Coordinates of C-alpha atoms and ligand atoms in Angstrom, one line a residue:
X18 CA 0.0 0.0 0.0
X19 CA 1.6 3.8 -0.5
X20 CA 0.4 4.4 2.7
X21 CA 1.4 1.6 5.4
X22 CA -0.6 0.2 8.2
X23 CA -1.6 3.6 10.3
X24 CA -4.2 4.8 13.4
X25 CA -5.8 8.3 13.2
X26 CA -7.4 9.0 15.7
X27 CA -8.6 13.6 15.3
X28 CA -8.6 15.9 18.1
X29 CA -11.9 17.8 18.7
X30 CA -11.0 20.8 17.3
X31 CA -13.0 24.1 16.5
X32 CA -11.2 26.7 14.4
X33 CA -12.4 29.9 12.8
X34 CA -10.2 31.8 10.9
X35 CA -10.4 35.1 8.9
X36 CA -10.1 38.6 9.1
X37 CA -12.0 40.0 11.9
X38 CA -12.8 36.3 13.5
X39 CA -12.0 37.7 16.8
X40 CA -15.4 39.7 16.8
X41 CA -17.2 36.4 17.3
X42 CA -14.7 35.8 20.7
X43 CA -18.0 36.3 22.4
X44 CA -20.4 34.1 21.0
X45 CA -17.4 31.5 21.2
X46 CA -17.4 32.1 24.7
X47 CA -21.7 31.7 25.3
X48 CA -21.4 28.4 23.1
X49 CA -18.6 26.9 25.2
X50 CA -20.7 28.4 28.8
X51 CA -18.2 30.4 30.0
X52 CA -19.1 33.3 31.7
X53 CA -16.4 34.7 33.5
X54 CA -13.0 34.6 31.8
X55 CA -9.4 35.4 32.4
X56 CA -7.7 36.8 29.8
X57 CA -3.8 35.4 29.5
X58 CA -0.7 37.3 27.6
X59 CA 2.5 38.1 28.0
X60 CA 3.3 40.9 29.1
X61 CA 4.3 43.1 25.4
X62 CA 0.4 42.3 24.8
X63 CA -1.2 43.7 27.6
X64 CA -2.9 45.9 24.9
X65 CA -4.1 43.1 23.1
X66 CA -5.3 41.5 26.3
X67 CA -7.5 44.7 27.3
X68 CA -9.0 45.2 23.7
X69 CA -10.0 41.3 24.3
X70 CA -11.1 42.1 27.4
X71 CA -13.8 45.1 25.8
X72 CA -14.4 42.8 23.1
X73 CA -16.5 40.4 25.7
X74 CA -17.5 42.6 28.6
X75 CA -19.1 41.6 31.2
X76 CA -17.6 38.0 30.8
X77 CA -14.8 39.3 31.5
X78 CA -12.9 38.9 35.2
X79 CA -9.6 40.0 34.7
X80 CA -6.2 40.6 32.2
X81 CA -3.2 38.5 33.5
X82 CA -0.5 39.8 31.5
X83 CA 2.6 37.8 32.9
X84 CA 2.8 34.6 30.7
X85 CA 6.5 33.8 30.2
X86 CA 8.1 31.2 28.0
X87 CA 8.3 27.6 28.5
X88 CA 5.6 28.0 31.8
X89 CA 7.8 28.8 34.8
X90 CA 5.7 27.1 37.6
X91 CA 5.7 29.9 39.6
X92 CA 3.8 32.1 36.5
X93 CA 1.7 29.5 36.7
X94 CA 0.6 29.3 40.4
X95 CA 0.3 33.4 40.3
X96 CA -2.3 32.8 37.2
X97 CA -3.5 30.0 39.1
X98 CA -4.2 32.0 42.3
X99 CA -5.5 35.2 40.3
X100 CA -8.1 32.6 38.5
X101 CA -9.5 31.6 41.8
X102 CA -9.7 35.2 43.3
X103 CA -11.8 36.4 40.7
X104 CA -13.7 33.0 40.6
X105 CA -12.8 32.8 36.4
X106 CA -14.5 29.5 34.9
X107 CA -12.1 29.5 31.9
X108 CA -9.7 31.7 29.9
X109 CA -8.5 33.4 27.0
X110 CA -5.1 32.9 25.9
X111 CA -4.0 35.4 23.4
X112 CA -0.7 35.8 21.6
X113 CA 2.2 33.3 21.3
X114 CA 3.0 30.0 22.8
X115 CA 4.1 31.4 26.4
X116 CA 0.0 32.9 26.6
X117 CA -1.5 29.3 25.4
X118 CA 1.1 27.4 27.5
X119 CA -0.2 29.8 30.6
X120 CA -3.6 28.9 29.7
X121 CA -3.1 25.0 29.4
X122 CA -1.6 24.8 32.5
X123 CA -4.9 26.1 33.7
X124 CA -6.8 23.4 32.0
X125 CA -4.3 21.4 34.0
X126 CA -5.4 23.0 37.0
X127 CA -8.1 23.7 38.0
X128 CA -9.1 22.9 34.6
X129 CA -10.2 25.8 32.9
X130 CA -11.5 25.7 29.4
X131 CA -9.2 27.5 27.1
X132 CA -10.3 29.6 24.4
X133 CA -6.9 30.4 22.4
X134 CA -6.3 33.8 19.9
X135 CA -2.7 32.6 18.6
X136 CA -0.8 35.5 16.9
X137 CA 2.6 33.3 16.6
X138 CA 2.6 30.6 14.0
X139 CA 4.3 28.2 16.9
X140 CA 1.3 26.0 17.1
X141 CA 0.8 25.4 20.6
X142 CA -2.7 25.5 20.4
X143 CA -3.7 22.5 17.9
X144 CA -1.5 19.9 20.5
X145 CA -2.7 18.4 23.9
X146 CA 0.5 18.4 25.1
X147 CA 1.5 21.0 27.6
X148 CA 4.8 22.2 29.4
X149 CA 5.9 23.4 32.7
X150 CA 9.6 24.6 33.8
X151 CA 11.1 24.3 37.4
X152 CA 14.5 24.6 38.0
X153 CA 15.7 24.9 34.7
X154 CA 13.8 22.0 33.6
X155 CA 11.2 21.4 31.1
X156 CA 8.7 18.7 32.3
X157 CA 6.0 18.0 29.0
X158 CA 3.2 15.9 28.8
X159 CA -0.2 15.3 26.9
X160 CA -3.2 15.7 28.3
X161 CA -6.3 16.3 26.0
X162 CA -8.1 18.7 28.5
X163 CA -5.3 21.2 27.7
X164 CA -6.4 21.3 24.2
X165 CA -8.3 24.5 23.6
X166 CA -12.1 24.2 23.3
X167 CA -11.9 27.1 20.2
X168 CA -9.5 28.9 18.5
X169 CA -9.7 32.0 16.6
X170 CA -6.8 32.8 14.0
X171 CA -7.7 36.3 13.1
X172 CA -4.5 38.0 11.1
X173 CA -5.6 41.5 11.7
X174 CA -4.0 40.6 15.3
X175 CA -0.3 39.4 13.6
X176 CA -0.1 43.0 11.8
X177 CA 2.7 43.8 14.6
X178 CA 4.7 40.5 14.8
X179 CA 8.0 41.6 14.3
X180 CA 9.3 40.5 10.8
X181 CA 11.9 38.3 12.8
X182 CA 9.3 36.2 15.2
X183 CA 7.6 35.8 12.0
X184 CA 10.2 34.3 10.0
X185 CA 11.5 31.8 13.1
X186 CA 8.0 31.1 14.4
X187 CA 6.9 30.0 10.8
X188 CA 9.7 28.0 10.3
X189 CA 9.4 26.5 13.5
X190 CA 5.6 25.2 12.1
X191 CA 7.7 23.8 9.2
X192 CA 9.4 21.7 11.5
X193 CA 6.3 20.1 13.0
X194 CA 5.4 19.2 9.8
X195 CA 8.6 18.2 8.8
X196 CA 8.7 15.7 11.3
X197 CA 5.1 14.8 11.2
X198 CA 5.7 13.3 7.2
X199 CA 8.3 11.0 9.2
X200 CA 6.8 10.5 12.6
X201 CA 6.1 6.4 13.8
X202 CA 2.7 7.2 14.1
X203 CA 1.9 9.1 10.6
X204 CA -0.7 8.7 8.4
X205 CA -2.0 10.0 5.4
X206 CA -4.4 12.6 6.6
X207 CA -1.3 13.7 8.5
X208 CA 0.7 13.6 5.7
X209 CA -1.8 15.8 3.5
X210 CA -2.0 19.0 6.1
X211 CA 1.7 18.7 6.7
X212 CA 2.7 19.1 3.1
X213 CA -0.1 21.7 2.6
X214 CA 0.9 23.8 5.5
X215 CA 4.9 24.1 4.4
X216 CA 3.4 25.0 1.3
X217 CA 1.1 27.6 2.9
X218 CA 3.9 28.8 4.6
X219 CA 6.4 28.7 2.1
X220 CA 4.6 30.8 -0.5
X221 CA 2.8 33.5 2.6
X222 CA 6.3 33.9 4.9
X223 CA 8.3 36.2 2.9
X224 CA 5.5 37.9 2.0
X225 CA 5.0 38.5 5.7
X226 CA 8.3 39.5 6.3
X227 CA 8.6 42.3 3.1
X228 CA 5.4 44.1 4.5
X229 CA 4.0 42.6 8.2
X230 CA 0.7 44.6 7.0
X231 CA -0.5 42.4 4.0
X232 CA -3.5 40.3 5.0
X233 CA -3.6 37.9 2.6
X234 CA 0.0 36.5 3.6
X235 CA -0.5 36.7 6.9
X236 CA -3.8 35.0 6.7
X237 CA -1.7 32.4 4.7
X238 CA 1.0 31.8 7.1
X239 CA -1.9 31.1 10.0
X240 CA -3.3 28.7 7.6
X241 CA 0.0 27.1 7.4
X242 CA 0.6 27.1 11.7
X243 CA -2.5 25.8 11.9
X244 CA -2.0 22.7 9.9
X245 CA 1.5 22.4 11.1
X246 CA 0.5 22.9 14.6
X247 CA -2.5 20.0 14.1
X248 CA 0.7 17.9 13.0
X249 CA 2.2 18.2 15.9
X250 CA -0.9 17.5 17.5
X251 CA -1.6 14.1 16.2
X252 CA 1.8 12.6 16.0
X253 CA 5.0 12.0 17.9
X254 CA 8.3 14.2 17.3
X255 CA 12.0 13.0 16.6
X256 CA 15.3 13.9 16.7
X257 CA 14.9 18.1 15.8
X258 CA 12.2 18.3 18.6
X259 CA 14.2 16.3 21.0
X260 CA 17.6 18.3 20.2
X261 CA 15.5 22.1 20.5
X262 CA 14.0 20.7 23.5
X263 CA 17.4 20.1 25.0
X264 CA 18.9 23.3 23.3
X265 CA 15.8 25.6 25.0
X266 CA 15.8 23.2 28.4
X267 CA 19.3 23.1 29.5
X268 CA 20.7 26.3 27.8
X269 CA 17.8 28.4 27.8
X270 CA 18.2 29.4 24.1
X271 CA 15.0 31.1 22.2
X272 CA 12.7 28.9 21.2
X273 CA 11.8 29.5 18.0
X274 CA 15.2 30.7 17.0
X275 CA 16.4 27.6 17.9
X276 CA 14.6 25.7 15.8
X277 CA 14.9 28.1 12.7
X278 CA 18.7 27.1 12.9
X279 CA 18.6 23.6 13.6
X280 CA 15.9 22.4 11.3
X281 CA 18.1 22.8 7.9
X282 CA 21.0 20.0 9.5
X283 CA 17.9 18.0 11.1
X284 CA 16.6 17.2 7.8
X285 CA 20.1 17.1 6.2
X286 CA 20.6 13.8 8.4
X287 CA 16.9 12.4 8.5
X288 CA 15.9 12.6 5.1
X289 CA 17.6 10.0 2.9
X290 CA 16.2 7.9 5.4
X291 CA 12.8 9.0 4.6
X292 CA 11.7 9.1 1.1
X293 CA 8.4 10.2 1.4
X294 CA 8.9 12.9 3.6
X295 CA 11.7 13.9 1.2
X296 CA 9.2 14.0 -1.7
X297 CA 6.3 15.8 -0.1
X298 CA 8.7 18.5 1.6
X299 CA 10.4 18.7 -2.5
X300 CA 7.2 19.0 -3.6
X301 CA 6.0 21.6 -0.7
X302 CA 8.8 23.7 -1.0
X303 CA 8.1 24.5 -5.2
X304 CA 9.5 21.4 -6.5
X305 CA 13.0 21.5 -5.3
X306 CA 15.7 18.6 -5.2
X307 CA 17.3 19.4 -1.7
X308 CA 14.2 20.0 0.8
X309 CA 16.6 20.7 3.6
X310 CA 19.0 23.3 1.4
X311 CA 15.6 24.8 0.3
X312 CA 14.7 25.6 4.2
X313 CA 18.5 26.4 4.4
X314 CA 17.7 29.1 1.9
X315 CA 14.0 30.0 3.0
X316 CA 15.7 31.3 6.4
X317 CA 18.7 33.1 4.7
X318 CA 15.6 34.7 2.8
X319 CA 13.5 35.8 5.9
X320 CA 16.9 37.0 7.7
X321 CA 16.4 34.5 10.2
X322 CA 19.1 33.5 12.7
X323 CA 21.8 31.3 11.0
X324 CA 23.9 29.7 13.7
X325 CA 23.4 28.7 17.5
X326 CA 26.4 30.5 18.2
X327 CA 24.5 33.6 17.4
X328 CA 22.3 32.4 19.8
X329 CA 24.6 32.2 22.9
X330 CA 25.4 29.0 22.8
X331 CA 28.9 28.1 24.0
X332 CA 31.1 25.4 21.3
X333 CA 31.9 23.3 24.3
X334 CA 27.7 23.2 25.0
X335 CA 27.9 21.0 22.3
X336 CA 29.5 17.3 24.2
X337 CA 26.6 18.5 27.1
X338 CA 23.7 18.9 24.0
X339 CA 24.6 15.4 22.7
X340 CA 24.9 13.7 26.0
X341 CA 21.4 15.1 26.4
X342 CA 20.0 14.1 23.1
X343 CA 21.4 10.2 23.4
X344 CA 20.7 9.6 27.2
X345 CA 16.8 9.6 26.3
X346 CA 15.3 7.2 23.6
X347 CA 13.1 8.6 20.9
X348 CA 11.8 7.3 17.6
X349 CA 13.7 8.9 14.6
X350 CA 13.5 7.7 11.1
X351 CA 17.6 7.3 10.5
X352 CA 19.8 6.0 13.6
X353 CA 21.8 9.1 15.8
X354 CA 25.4 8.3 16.6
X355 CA 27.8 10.3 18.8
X356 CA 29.4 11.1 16.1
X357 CA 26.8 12.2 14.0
X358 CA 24.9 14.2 16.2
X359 CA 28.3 16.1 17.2
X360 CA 29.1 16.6 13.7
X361 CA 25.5 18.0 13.0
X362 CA 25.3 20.3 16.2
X363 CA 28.8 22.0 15.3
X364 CA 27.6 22.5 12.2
X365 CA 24.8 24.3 13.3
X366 CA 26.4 26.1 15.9
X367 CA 29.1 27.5 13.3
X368 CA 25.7 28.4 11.2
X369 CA 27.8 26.2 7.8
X370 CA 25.4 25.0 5.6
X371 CA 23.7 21.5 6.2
X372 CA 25.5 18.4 4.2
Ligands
NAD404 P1 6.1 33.6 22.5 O1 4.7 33.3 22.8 O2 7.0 33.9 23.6 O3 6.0 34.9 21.5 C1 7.2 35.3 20.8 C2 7.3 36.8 20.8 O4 6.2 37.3 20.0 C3 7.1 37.4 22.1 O5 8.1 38.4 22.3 C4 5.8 38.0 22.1 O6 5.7 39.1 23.0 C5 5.6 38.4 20.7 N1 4.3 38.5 20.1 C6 3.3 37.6 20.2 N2 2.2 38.0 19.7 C7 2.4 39.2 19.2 C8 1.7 40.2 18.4 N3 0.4 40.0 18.1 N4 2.2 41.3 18.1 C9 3.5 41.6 18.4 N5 4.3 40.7 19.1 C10 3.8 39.6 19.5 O7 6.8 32.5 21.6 P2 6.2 31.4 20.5 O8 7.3 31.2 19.6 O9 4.9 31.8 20.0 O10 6.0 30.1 21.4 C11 7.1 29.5 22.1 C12 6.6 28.8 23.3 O11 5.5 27.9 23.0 C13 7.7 27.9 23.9 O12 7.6 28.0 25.3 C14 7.3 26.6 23.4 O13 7.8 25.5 24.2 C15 5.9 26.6 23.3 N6 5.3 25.7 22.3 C16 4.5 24.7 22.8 C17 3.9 23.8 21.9 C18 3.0 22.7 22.4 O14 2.5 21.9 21.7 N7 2.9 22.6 23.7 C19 4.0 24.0 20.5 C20 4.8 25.1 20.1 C21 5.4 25.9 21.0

């Protein structure tokens, strides 16, 4: 068969999407019976935060602008405890991953229903699986409570994404995707909204990043994080999640940045292990030969970050990265030596191009 043996098993999700879908944040609200939300961002948002706020009035019960990234614990007790002093029975989560992380771990506990407005193409709200840090570590799981009960793309709200979040938040969709057309636990409608959201987000990201105003390309590249960001959902993640994960976890390095630079030398290795990803990420990314060159060039083209080093990383981080990266099994389509992975992570870190 083309396809292999596979389960598929679809989250409940509700999405609206458009131009102005935030004006029906309301009604989304009445049909999920919530009646008294708090409203989650970080803390550059507050704006966005109190115009959501007006937008739903009275079911309002408070702005909690202090998400941070990766879920501290401690931001998420303070949300925790504001939730319970204004006696919220759900929340809002708009902007990036740090506001829909904020707003899963309230799901968590005391399990608020989340209504998510993403304006990041990161994803986080199409995936049950959520993330807390303590101590410099990253504890994830899945739960499906966390996953959102509705979520509104609206691009009028990504007009002021800087040009550079842009860029490395819409490649770090591609990379769900990416390893979604590879992932143990693939399957074909999988593979369909994978290849159709790289292609989304091919063709609408440098759009987005020559003019942050135009719509229709940013209305394109939430089409794209949406798929991508279902992907993720539905699937489990190999080798270039597990290495970010370890990049972001024990050096603190920026997310999304992260996994701009490492997803080019990811796919360099992974690939002619896995044909069919190979040919729907060719066929994607405008026909090309070398899918991981063309991502390679796609973040030269968005003047994305091109090396880890840029990042902060330390060279000698790398012996600690790889340590990391080995010490905890995960499925992955090609095997990961020592060698290898230390070869691809200086690589990286240098910011060469991916062989
Ligand atoms: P983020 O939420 O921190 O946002 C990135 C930057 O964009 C921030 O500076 C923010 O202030 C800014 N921003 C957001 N919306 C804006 C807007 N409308 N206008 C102007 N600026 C805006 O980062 P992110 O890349 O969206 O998400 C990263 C986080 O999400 C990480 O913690 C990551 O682990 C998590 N994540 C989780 C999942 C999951 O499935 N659980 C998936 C992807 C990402």
């Amino acid at each position: 068969s083309p396809t292999g043996p596979f389960t598929y098993q679809a989250l409940p999700m509700r999405v609206t999407m458009g131009a102005g879908a935030v004006a029906g944040l309301a009604d989304e609200l009445d049909r999920a019976g919530l009646r008294r939300v708090l409203v989650l961002c970080s803390p550059r948002q507050e704006h966005l935060g109190h115009a959501i706020a007006r937008l739903v009035g009275d079911r309002c019960a408070g702005v909690h602008p202090h998400a941070r990234t990766h879920v501290p614990v401690a931001t998420a007790k303070a949300a925790r405890a504001h939730a319970r002093d204004v006696g919220a029975d759900g929340c809002v989560a708009i902007g990036g991953g740090s506001a829909v992380g904020l707003g899963k771990a309230l799901a968590l506990e005391p399990g608020l229903p989340v209504v998510a407005v993403p304006t990041t193409y990161a994803g986080s709200e199409m995936t049950p699986v959520w993330g807390l840090t303590e101590n410099g570590r990253k504890r994830t799981g899945r739960d499906p409570r966390v996953l959102p009960v509705s979520v509104l793309y609206d691009p009028e709200l990504t007009v002021d994404l800087p040009a550079h979040v842009s860029a490395t938040s819409g490649i770090n969709a591609v990379a769900h995707a990416a390893e979604a057309l590879y992932a143990p636990d693939t399957s074909p409608v999988v593979a369909l909204m994978a290849e159709e959201g790289v292609r989304a987000l091919h063709r609408a990201l440098p759009a987005v990043v020559a003019d942050g105003s135009d719509l229709d390309a940013r209305a394109g590249a939430q089409y794209g994080a949406w798929l991508c960001g279902a992907c993720l959902g539905a699937t489990t993640m190999s080798l270039h999640h597990k290495l970010c994960h370890a990049l972001g976890g024990t050096l603190d390095l920026p997310h999304a940045d992260t996994h701009t630079v490492v997803l080019p030398h990811v796919l360099a290795h992974n690939l002619p292990a896995a044909p069919r990803a190979r040919a729907a990420l060719s066929r994607a990314l405008g026909g090309v030969d070398d899918p991981a060159a063309a991502v390679w060039e796609l973040g030269r083209a968005l003047g994305a970050p091109r090396s880890l080093r840029a990042l902060g990383m330390k060279k000698e981080s790398v012996g600690e990265i790889v340590g990391a990266v080995l010490a905890a099994p995960y499925a992955n389509p090609r095997e990961v030596t020592a060698d290898g992975l230390t070869g691809l992570l200086r690589r990286a870190w240098a910011g060469e191009e991916p062989v």
